PDB file of C-alpha atoms in Angstrom:
ATOM      1  CA  MET A   1       0.797  -4.307 -29.910  1.00 92.00           C
ATOM      2  CA  ILE A   2      -1.415  -1.802 -27.948  1.00 98.00           C
ATOM      3  CA  LYS A   3       1.915   1.583 -26.674  1.00 98.00           C
ATOM      4  CA  LEU A   4       0.714   4.204 -24.029  1.00 98.00           C
ATOM      5  CA  TYR A   5       2.678   7.330 -24.584  1.00 98.00           C
ATOM      6  CA  VAL A   6       2.885   9.820 -21.708  1.00 99.00           C
ATOM      7  CA  LEU A   7       2.947  13.772 -22.743  1.00 98.00           C
ATOM      8  CA  TYR A   8       4.026  16.611 -20.644  1.00 98.00           C
ATOM      9  CA  ALA A   9       0.923  19.372 -21.105  1.00 98.00           C
ATOM     10  CA  GLY A  10       1.793  21.737 -17.987  1.00 98.00           C
ATOM     11  CA  ASP A  11       2.926  22.805 -14.839  1.00 98.00           C
ATOM     12  CA  ILE A  12       0.511  23.370 -11.875  1.00 98.00           C
ATOM     13  CA  ILE A  13       1.363  25.729  -8.604  1.00 98.00           C
ATOM     14  CA  CYS A  14      -1.531  25.217  -5.898  1.00 98.00           C
ATOM     15  CA  LYS A  15      -1.724  28.129  -4.003  1.00 96.00           C
ATOM     16  CA  ASP A  16      -3.236  26.939  -0.847  1.00 95.00           C
ATOM     17  CA  VAL A  17      -3.614  22.986  -0.655  1.00 95.00           C
ATOM     18  CA  SER A  18      -5.769  22.661   2.247  1.00 94.00           C
ATOM     19  CA  GLN A  19      -9.132  23.554  -0.889  1.00 96.00           C
ATOM     20  CA  LEU A  20      -7.560  20.305  -2.395  1.00 96.00           C
ATOM     21  CA  ASN A  21      -8.752  18.417   1.791  1.00 93.00           C
ATOM     22  CA  GLU A  22     -12.134  20.362   2.576  1.00 90.00           C
ATOM     23  CA  GLY A  23     -11.575  20.979   6.678  1.00 81.00           C
ATOM     24  CA  ALA A  24      -7.706  20.006   6.357  1.00 82.00           C
ATOM     25  CA  SER A  25      -5.646  23.779   7.984  1.00 81.00           C
ATOM     26  CA  ASN A  26      -2.566  23.078   5.959  1.00 84.00           C
ATOM     27  CA  THR A  27      -1.750  25.899   3.754  1.00 88.00           C
ATOM     28  CA  LYS A  28       0.889  25.405   1.899  1.00 93.00           C
ATOM     29  CA  GLU A  29       1.497  25.489  -1.506  1.00 96.00           C
ATOM     30  CA  ILE A  30       2.379  21.527  -3.940  1.00 96.00           C
ATOM     31  CA  ALA A  31       3.702  21.107  -6.847  1.00 98.00           C
ATOM     32  CA  LEU A  32       1.044  19.385  -9.185  1.00 98.00           C
ATOM     33  CA  ALA A  33       2.171  17.211 -13.190  1.00 98.00           C
ATOM     34  CA  ASN A  34      -0.706  17.760 -15.465  1.00 98.00           C
ATOM     35  CA  PRO A  35      -0.456  15.154 -17.670  1.00 98.00           C
ATOM     36  CA  ILE A  36      -2.293  13.864 -20.844  1.00 99.00           C
ATOM     37  CA  PHE A  37      -2.020  10.481 -22.960  1.00 99.00           C
ATOM     38  CA  LEU A  38      -1.856   8.721 -26.144  1.00 99.00           C
ATOM     39  CA  ILE A  39      -2.976   5.520 -26.737  1.00 99.00           C
ATOM     40  CA  LYS A  40      -2.399   3.986 -30.280  1.00 98.00           C
ATOM     41  CA  HIS A  41      -4.642   0.613 -30.395  1.00 98.00           C
ATOM     42  CA  PRO A  42      -4.845  -1.019 -33.811  1.00 98.00           C
ATOM     43  CA  LYS A  43      -7.997   0.532 -34.759  1.00 98.00           C
ATOM     44  CA  GLY A  44      -6.659   3.787 -33.787  1.00 98.00           C
ATOM     45  CA  TRP A  45      -5.764   6.754 -32.284  1.00 98.00           C
ATOM     46  CA  VAL A  46      -6.691   7.115 -28.487  1.00 99.00           C
ATOM     47  CA  MET A  47      -6.119  10.308 -27.005  1.00 99.00           C
ATOM     48  CA  TRP A  48      -7.083  11.265 -23.043  1.00 99.00           C
ATOM     49  CA  ASP A  49      -7.693  14.987 -22.460  1.00 99.00           C
ATOM     50  CA  ALA A  50      -6.183  18.003 -23.298  1.00 98.00           C
ATOM     51  CA  GLY A  51      -4.192  19.618 -21.089  1.00 98.00           C
ATOM     52  CA  LEU A  52      -3.024  23.564 -20.241  1.00 98.00           C
ATOM     53  CA  SER A  53      -3.032  25.378 -23.777  1.00 98.00           C
ATOM     54  CA  ASP A  54       0.078  25.282 -25.957  1.00 98.00           C
ATOM     55  CA  ASN A  55      -0.300  29.252 -25.647  1.00 98.00           C
ATOM     56  CA  LEU A  56       0.724  29.446 -22.650  1.00 98.00           C
ATOM     57  CA  ILE A  57       4.467  28.865 -23.527  1.00 98.00           C
ATOM     58  CA  HIS A  58       4.505  32.350 -24.461  1.00 97.00           C
ATOM     59  CA  GLN A  59       3.881  33.541 -20.718  1.00 97.00           C
ATOM     60  CA  LYS A  60       7.453  32.903 -20.065  1.00 93.00           C
ATOM     61  CA  GLU A  61       6.306  34.212 -16.114  1.00 96.00           C
ATOM     62  CA  GLY A  62       3.080  31.590 -16.674  1.00 97.00           C
ATOM     63  CA  VAL A  63      -0.425  32.774 -15.126  1.00 98.00           C
ATOM     64  CA  ASP A  64      -2.066  32.924 -11.809  1.00 97.00           C
ATOM     65  CA  ALA A  65      -5.907  30.882 -12.602  1.00 95.00           C
ATOM     66  CA  TRP A  66      -7.612  31.493  -8.575  1.00 95.00           C
ATOM     67  CA  ILE A  67      -5.740  28.939  -6.216  1.00 96.00           C
ATOM     68  CA  PHE A  68      -3.354  28.483  -9.454  1.00 98.00           C
ATOM     69  CA  HIS A  69       0.112  28.602 -11.026  1.00 98.00           C
ATOM     70  CA  LEU A  70      -0.145  27.403 -15.167  1.00 98.00           C
ATOM     71  CA  SER A  71       3.352  26.863 -16.801  1.00 98.00           C
ATOM     72  CA  MET A  72       3.971  25.262 -20.009  1.00 98.00           C
ATOM     73  CA  SER A  73       7.310  24.048 -20.485  1.00 98.00           C
ATOM     74  CA  LYS A  74       6.832  22.551 -24.254  1.00 98.00           C
ATOM     75  CA  THR A  75       4.244  22.554 -25.823  1.00 98.00           C
ATOM     76  CA  VAL A  76       1.647  18.959 -26.969  1.00 98.00           C
ATOM     77  CA  LEU A  77       2.578  20.199 -30.332  1.00 98.00           C
ATOM     78  CA  SER A  78       5.446  19.510 -30.793  1.00 98.00           C
ATOM     79  CA  GLN A  79       5.703  16.376 -28.968  1.00 98.00           C
ATOM     80  CA  PHE A  80       2.714  14.622 -31.196  1.00 98.00           C
ATOM     81  CA  GLU A  81       5.269  15.533 -33.584  1.00 98.00           C
ATOM     82  CA  GLU A  82       8.200  13.658 -31.407  1.00 98.00           C
ATOM     83  CA  ILE A  83       6.027  10.724 -31.829  1.00 97.00           C
ATOM     84  CA  GLY A  84       5.693  11.159 -36.108  1.00 97.00           C
ATOM     85  CA  ILE A  85       2.130  12.281 -35.566  1.00 97.00           C
ATOM     86  CA  HIS A  86      -0.379  14.964 -36.024  1.00 98.00           C
ATOM     87  CA  PRO A  87      -3.427  15.767 -33.743  1.00 98.00           C
ATOM     88  CA  SER A  88      -5.698  15.091 -36.834  1.00 98.00           C
ATOM     89  CA  ASP A  89      -4.530  11.136 -36.568  1.00 98.00           C
ATOM     90  CA  VAL A  90      -6.352  11.045 -33.614  1.00 98.00           C
ATOM     91  CA  ASP A  91      -9.222   8.478 -33.863  1.00 98.00           C
ATOM     92  CA  TYR A  92     -11.116   9.410 -30.872  1.00 99.00           C
ATOM     93  CA  PHE A  93     -10.420  11.804 -28.185  1.00 99.00           C
ATOM     94  CA  ALA A  94     -11.769  11.719 -24.769  1.00 98.00           C
ATOM     95  CA  PHE A  95     -12.418  14.576 -20.931  1.00 97.00           C
ATOM     96  CA  SER A  96     -11.922  13.322 -17.547  1.00 98.00           C
ATOM     97  CA  HIS A  97     -13.759  16.301 -16.837  1.00 98.00           C
ATOM     98  CA  ILE A  98     -13.771  20.237 -18.538  1.00 98.00           C
ATOM     99  CA  HIS A  99     -11.438  22.125 -16.186  1.00 98.00           C
ATOM    100  CA  ASN A 100      -9.429  24.114 -18.351  1.00 98.00           C
ATOM    101  CA  ASP A 101      -5.929  22.461 -17.521  1.00 98.00           C
ATOM    102  CA  HIS A 102      -7.977  19.221 -19.416  1.00 98.00           C
ATOM    103  CA  THR A 103      -9.225  21.337 -22.196  1.00 98.00           C
ATOM    104  CA  GLY A 104      -6.302  23.682 -22.593  1.00 98.00           C
ATOM    105  CA  ASN A 105      -5.681  21.779 -26.955  1.00 98.00           C
ATOM    106  CA  ALA A 106      -8.952  20.535 -27.467  1.00 98.00           C
ATOM    107  CA  ASN A 107      -9.680  22.597 -30.051  1.00 98.00           C
ATOM    108  CA  TYR A 108      -6.208  19.844 -31.288  1.00 98.00           C
ATOM    109  CA  PHE A 109      -9.066  16.705 -32.048  1.00 98.00           C
ATOM    110  CA  LYS A 110     -12.040  17.972 -33.742  1.00 98.00           C
ATOM    111  CA  SER A 111     -11.540  15.553 -36.622  1.00 98.00           C
ATOM    112  CA  ALA A 112     -12.098  13.138 -33.930  1.00 98.00           C
ATOM    113  CA  LYS A 113     -14.853  11.565 -31.557  1.00 98.00           C
ATOM    114  CA  LEU A 114     -15.784  12.837 -28.917  1.00 98.00           C
ATOM    115  CA  ILE A 115     -16.462  10.400 -25.815  1.00 98.00           C
ATOM    116  CA  ILE A 116     -17.849  12.069 -23.026  1.00 98.00           C
ATOM    117  CA  GLN A 117     -20.224  10.991 -20.434  1.00 98.00           C
ATOM    118  CA  GLN A 118     -24.102  12.883 -21.338  1.00 98.00           C
ATOM    119  CA  LYS A 119     -23.773  14.790 -17.610  1.00 98.00           C
ATOM    120  CA  GLU A 120     -20.498  16.287 -18.543  1.00 98.00           C
ATOM    121  CA  TYR A 121     -21.215  17.014 -22.890  1.00 98.00           C
ATOM    122  CA  ASP A 122     -24.526  18.774 -20.944  1.00 98.00           C
ATOM    123  CA  ILE A 123     -22.522  21.370 -19.028  1.00 98.00           C
ATOM    124  CA  ALA A 124     -20.166  21.710 -21.163  1.00 98.00           C
ATOM    125  CA  PHE A 125     -22.143  22.085 -24.308  1.00 98.00           C
ATOM    126  CA  ASN A 126     -25.020  23.743 -22.540  1.00 97.00           C
ATOM    127  CA  PRO A 127     -25.910  27.289 -24.831  1.00 95.00           C
ATOM    128  CA  ASN A 128     -27.540  28.604 -21.311  1.00 97.00           C
ATOM    129  CA  LYS A 129     -24.098  29.047 -20.021  1.00 96.00           C
ATOM    130  CA  ARG A 130     -20.906  28.545 -21.689  1.00 96.00           C
ATOM    131  CA  PRO A 131     -17.555  27.472 -19.241  1.00 98.00           C
ATOM    132  CA  PHE A 132     -15.546  30.218 -18.946  1.00 97.00           C
ATOM    133  CA  ASN A 133     -13.321  28.149 -20.704  1.00 98.00           C
ATOM    134  CA  TYR A 134     -15.216  26.836 -23.856  1.00 98.00           C
ATOM    135  CA  ASP A 135     -13.089  28.504 -26.257  1.00 98.00           C
ATOM    136  CA  ASP A 136     -10.867  25.943 -25.118  1.00 98.00           C
ATOM    137  CA  TYR A 137     -13.199  22.717 -27.106  1.00 98.00           C
ATOM    138  CA  LYS A 138     -15.934  25.331 -28.892  1.00 98.00           C
ATOM    139  CA  GLU A 139     -14.761  23.580 -32.159  1.00 98.00           C
ATOM    140  CA  LEU A 140     -15.504  19.997 -30.675  1.00 98.00           C
ATOM    141  CA  GLU A 141     -18.674  21.283 -30.682  1.00 96.00           C
ATOM    142  CA  ASN A 142     -19.405  19.408 -34.128  1.00 95.00           C
ATOM    143  CA  SER A 143     -18.161  16.419 -33.687  1.00 98.00           C
ATOM    144  CA  GLU A 144     -19.114  13.062 -33.655  1.00 98.00           C
ATOM    145  CA  VAL A 145     -19.195  12.124 -30.071  1.00 98.00           C
ATOM    146  CA  ILE A 146     -20.260   9.078 -27.954  1.00 98.00           C
ATOM    147  CA  LYS A 147     -21.751  10.174 -25.544  1.00 98.00           C
ATOM    148  CA  LEU A 148     -21.729   7.341 -22.347  1.00 98.00           C
ATOM    149  CA  ASN A 149     -24.154   7.102 -19.102  1.00 98.00           C
ATOM    150  CA  GLY A 150     -21.219   4.913 -17.079  1.00 98.00           C
ATOM    151  CA  ASP A 151     -18.488   2.785 -18.161  1.00 98.00           C
ATOM    152  CA  TYR A 152     -17.850   1.849 -21.496  1.00 98.00           C
ATOM    153  CA  ASP A 153     -15.357  -0.968 -23.614  1.00 98.00           C
ATOM    154  CA  LEU A 154     -14.410   1.202 -26.412  1.00 98.00           C
ATOM    155  CA  PHE A 155     -13.201  -1.461 -28.754  1.00 98.00           C
ATOM    156  CA  GLY A 156     -14.559  -4.182 -27.024  1.00 98.00           C
ATOM    157  CA  ASP A 157     -11.617  -6.162 -26.306  1.00 98.00           C
ATOM    158  CA  GLY A 158     -10.614  -5.477 -22.511  1.00 98.00           C
ATOM    159  CA  THR A 159      -8.493  -3.222 -23.858  1.00 98.00           C
ATOM    160  CA  VAL A 160      -9.632   0.761 -23.445  1.00 98.00           C
ATOM    161  CA  GLN A 161     -11.687   0.829 -21.143  1.00 98.00           C
ATOM    162  CA  PHE A 162     -13.739   4.588 -19.158  1.00 99.00           C
ATOM    163  CA  ILE A 163     -14.527   4.412 -16.388  1.00 99.00           C
ATOM    164  CA  ALA A 164     -18.277   6.754 -14.539  1.00 99.00           C
ATOM    165  CA  THR A 165     -16.665   8.845 -11.692  1.00 98.00           C
ATOM    166  CA  PRO A 166     -18.897  11.147 -10.726  1.00 98.00           C
ATOM    167  CA  GLY A 167     -18.322  13.693  -7.557  1.00 98.00           C
ATOM    168  CA  HIS A 168     -15.069  15.755  -8.694  1.00 98.00           C
ATOM    169  CA  THR A 169     -17.437  16.796 -11.395  1.00 98.00           C
ATOM    170  CA  ALA A 170     -20.788  16.171 -12.685  1.00 98.00           C
ATOM    171  CA  GLY A 171     -18.975  13.764 -15.934  1.00 98.00           C
ATOM    172  CA  HIS A 172     -15.906  13.111 -14.422  1.00 98.00           C
ATOM    173  CA  GLN A 173     -14.795  10.186 -15.583  1.00 99.00           C
ATOM    174  CA  SER A 174     -11.296   7.963 -15.403  1.00 99.00           C
ATOM    175  CA  LEU A 175      -9.565   5.783 -17.700  1.00 99.00           C
ATOM    176  CA  LEU A 176      -8.638   2.401 -17.556  1.00 99.00           C
ATOM    177  CA  LEU A 177      -6.114   0.402 -19.592  1.00 98.00           C
ATOM    178  CA  ASN A 178      -4.425  -2.916 -20.206  1.00 98.00           C
ATOM    179  CA  LEU A 179      -1.491  -3.270 -21.568  1.00 98.00           C
ATOM    180  CA  GLU A 180       0.891  -6.393 -23.127  1.00 98.00           C
ATOM    181  CA  ASN A 181       3.552  -6.701 -20.622  1.00 98.00           C
ATOM    182  CA  THR A 182       3.114  -3.370 -18.005  1.00 98.00           C
ATOM    183  CA  GLY A 183      -0.205  -5.190 -17.403  1.00 98.00           C
ATOM    184  CA  ALA A 184      -3.241  -2.847 -16.211  1.00 98.00           C
ATOM    185  CA  ILE A 185      -2.975   0.639 -15.726  1.00 99.00           C
ATOM    186  CA  ILE A 186      -5.436   2.748 -14.088  1.00 98.00           C
ATOM    187  CA  ILE A 187      -5.596   6.770 -15.147  1.00 98.00           C
ATOM    188  CA  SER A 188      -6.994   8.732 -12.843  1.00 97.00           C
ATOM    189  CA  GLY A 189      -8.384  12.298 -14.189  1.00 98.00           C
ATOM    190  CA  ASP A 190      -8.779  14.043 -10.479  1.00 98.00           C
ATOM    191  CA  ILE A 191     -10.657  12.138  -8.155  1.00 98.00           C
ATOM    192  CA  ALA A 192      -7.399  12.449  -5.880  1.00 97.00           C
ATOM    193  CA  TYR A 193      -4.796  15.484  -6.541  1.00 97.00           C
ATOM    194  CA  TYR A 194      -2.373  12.601  -5.348  1.00 96.00           C
ATOM    195  CA  GLU A 195      -1.557  10.272  -2.723  1.00 96.00           C
ATOM    196  CA  GLU A 196      -2.231  11.238   0.525  1.00 93.00           C
ATOM    197  CA  ASN A 197      -5.335  12.755  -1.172  1.00 94.00           C
ATOM    198  CA  TYR A 198      -7.065   9.478  -2.180  1.00 96.00           C
ATOM    199  CA  LEU A 199      -5.828   7.812   0.519  1.00 95.00           C
ATOM    200  CA  LYS A 200      -6.331  10.085   2.798  1.00 94.00           C
ATOM    201  CA  LYS A 201      -9.625  10.905   0.833  1.00 94.00           C
ATOM    202  CA  GLY A 202      -9.809  14.429   0.579  1.00 93.00           C
ATOM    203  CA  ILE A 203     -11.752  16.189  -1.750  1.00 96.00           C
ATOM    204  CA  PRO A 204     -11.746  18.982  -3.255  1.00 97.00           C
ATOM    205  CA  THR A 205     -13.594  23.093  -1.594  1.00 96.00           C
ATOM    206  CA  PHE A 206     -14.525  23.005  -4.314  1.00 97.00           C
ATOM    207  CA  ASN A 207     -16.218  18.529  -5.984  1.00 98.00           C
ATOM    208  CA  THR A 208     -19.734  19.396  -7.542  1.00 98.00           C
ATOM    209  CA  ASN A 209     -20.933  16.285  -5.063  1.00 98.00           C
ATOM    210  CA  LYS A 210     -18.969  14.715  -1.265  1.00 97.00           C
ATOM    211  CA  GLU A 211     -20.812  11.967  -1.898  1.00 98.00           C
ATOM    212  CA  ASP A 212     -20.155  10.913  -5.169  1.00 98.00           C
ATOM    213  CA  SER A 213     -16.780  12.075  -4.899  1.00 98.00           C
ATOM    214  CA  LEU A 214     -16.430   9.042  -2.182  1.00 98.00           C
ATOM    215  CA  ILE A 215     -17.719   6.056  -3.680  1.00 98.00           C
ATOM    216  CA  SER A 216     -16.368   6.737  -6.931  1.00 98.00           C
ATOM    217  CA  ILE A 217     -12.548   6.596  -5.268  1.00 98.00           C
ATOM    218  CA  GLY A 218     -14.518   3.362  -3.756  1.00 98.00           C
ATOM    219  CA  LYS A 219     -14.733   2.533  -6.875  1.00 98.00           C
ATOM    220  CA  ILE A 220     -11.129   3.442  -8.343  1.00 98.00           C
ATOM    221  CA  LYS A 221      -9.501   1.432  -5.095  1.00 98.00           C
ATOM    222  CA  GLN A 222     -12.457  -1.906  -6.110  1.00 98.00           C
ATOM    223  CA  LEU A 223     -10.503  -2.232  -9.796  1.00 98.00           C
ATOM    224  CA  VAL A 224      -7.013  -1.342  -8.012  1.00 98.00           C
ATOM    225  CA  GLU A 225      -7.203  -4.506  -6.494  1.00 98.00           C
ATOM    226  CA  SER A 226      -9.982  -6.359  -8.761  1.00 98.00           C
ATOM    227  CA  GLU A 227      -8.100  -6.299 -11.537  1.00 98.00           C
ATOM    228  CA  ASN A 228      -4.779  -6.131 -10.373  1.00 98.00           C
ATOM    229  CA  ALA A 229      -3.532  -2.220 -11.407  1.00 98.00           C
ATOM    230  CA  GLN A 230      -1.331   0.510 -11.161  1.00 98.00           C
ATOM    231  CA  LEU A 231      -2.839   3.381 -10.635  1.00 98.00           C
ATOM    232  CA  TRP A 232      -2.087   6.416 -12.017  1.00 98.00           C
ATOM    233  CA  ILE A 233      -2.584   9.518 -10.525  1.00 98.00           C
ATOM    234  CA  GLN A 234      -2.775  12.183 -12.981  1.00 98.00           C
ATOM    235  CA  HIS A 235      -1.616  15.237 -10.589  1.00 98.00           C
ATOM    236  CA  ASP A 236       0.699  13.772  -8.427  1.00 98.00           C
ATOM    237  CA  LYS A 237       4.007  15.331  -8.989  1.00 98.00           C
ATOM    238  CA  LYS A 238       6.212  12.958  -7.784  1.00 97.00           C
ATOM    239  CA  HIS A 239       4.229   9.838  -9.925  1.00 98.00           C
ATOM    240  CA  PHE A 240       4.649  11.983 -12.624  1.00 98.00           C
ATOM    241  CA  GLU A 241       9.401  11.549 -12.337  1.00 98.00           C
ATOM    242  CA  THR A 242       8.900   8.253 -12.823  1.00 98.00           C
ATOM    243  CA  LEU A 243       7.462   7.138 -15.748  1.00 98.00           C
ATOM    244  CA  LYS A 244       8.628   7.615 -18.950  1.00 98.00           C
ATOM    245  CA  ILE A 245       7.448  10.500 -20.500  1.00 98.00           C
ATOM    246  CA  SER A 246       6.734  10.136 -24.644  1.00 98.00           C
ATOM    247  CA  PRO A 247       8.526   9.617 -27.949  1.00 98.00           C
ATOM    248  CA  ASN A 248       8.968   7.024 -25.217  1.00 98.00           C
ATOM    249  CA  TYR A 249       5.639   4.216 -24.184  1.00 98.00           C
ATOM    250  CA  TYR A 250       4.957   1.770 -22.181  1.00 98.00           C
ATOM    251  CA  ASP A 251       3.546  -1.891 -24.087  1.00 98.00           C
TER     252      ASP A 251
END
């Protein structure tokens, strides 16, 4: 049976919500969640995203990064210990995309096969222009990699599918899971930051491509309907607070 664990991976406060909605005038703060997800499949462990760095646990007041305030109250590593496994047990590791709130602990998973869209890989490992957070995942440069150019069914059984949703970044992807008892779940990545953002098609000012972003939101809306799926918007704090957190799991 497939199990899905929801792991806490940091707290984020966006200090100017208008940056998450191009053209909006509201500049209030908004609290965001930052979960990551671990899937146990009969054919291997799959990790989705790496969250903020565990090293933030030592910054008691958190840190500021542009419009975001970032903090960590529990490490990802400690949550792996609660489940009874080690990051080296993970067989497949996938980024939704390589923004730093999704890459912080990626080096934990250097022994896993990396699953990433080709366009995101080309940005992440560009030898001529390293992203500022390259150190977060530099140990994955020598990992075995599955480079994607679109949607991909990892095990060929429909249970773990990567869905290409470019726009937030050039190689952004979302995750479609099919669990025996819970049913279909789409884990959004950053196609939207919270439910209202998704419903009103609010596009962040810093997205790579607005047109692609809108197309990807439309693609996910169609998938939600066709798969009769729950949509889990990763950064939606209100939704996150309703979820069972590891070591509890969904099956």
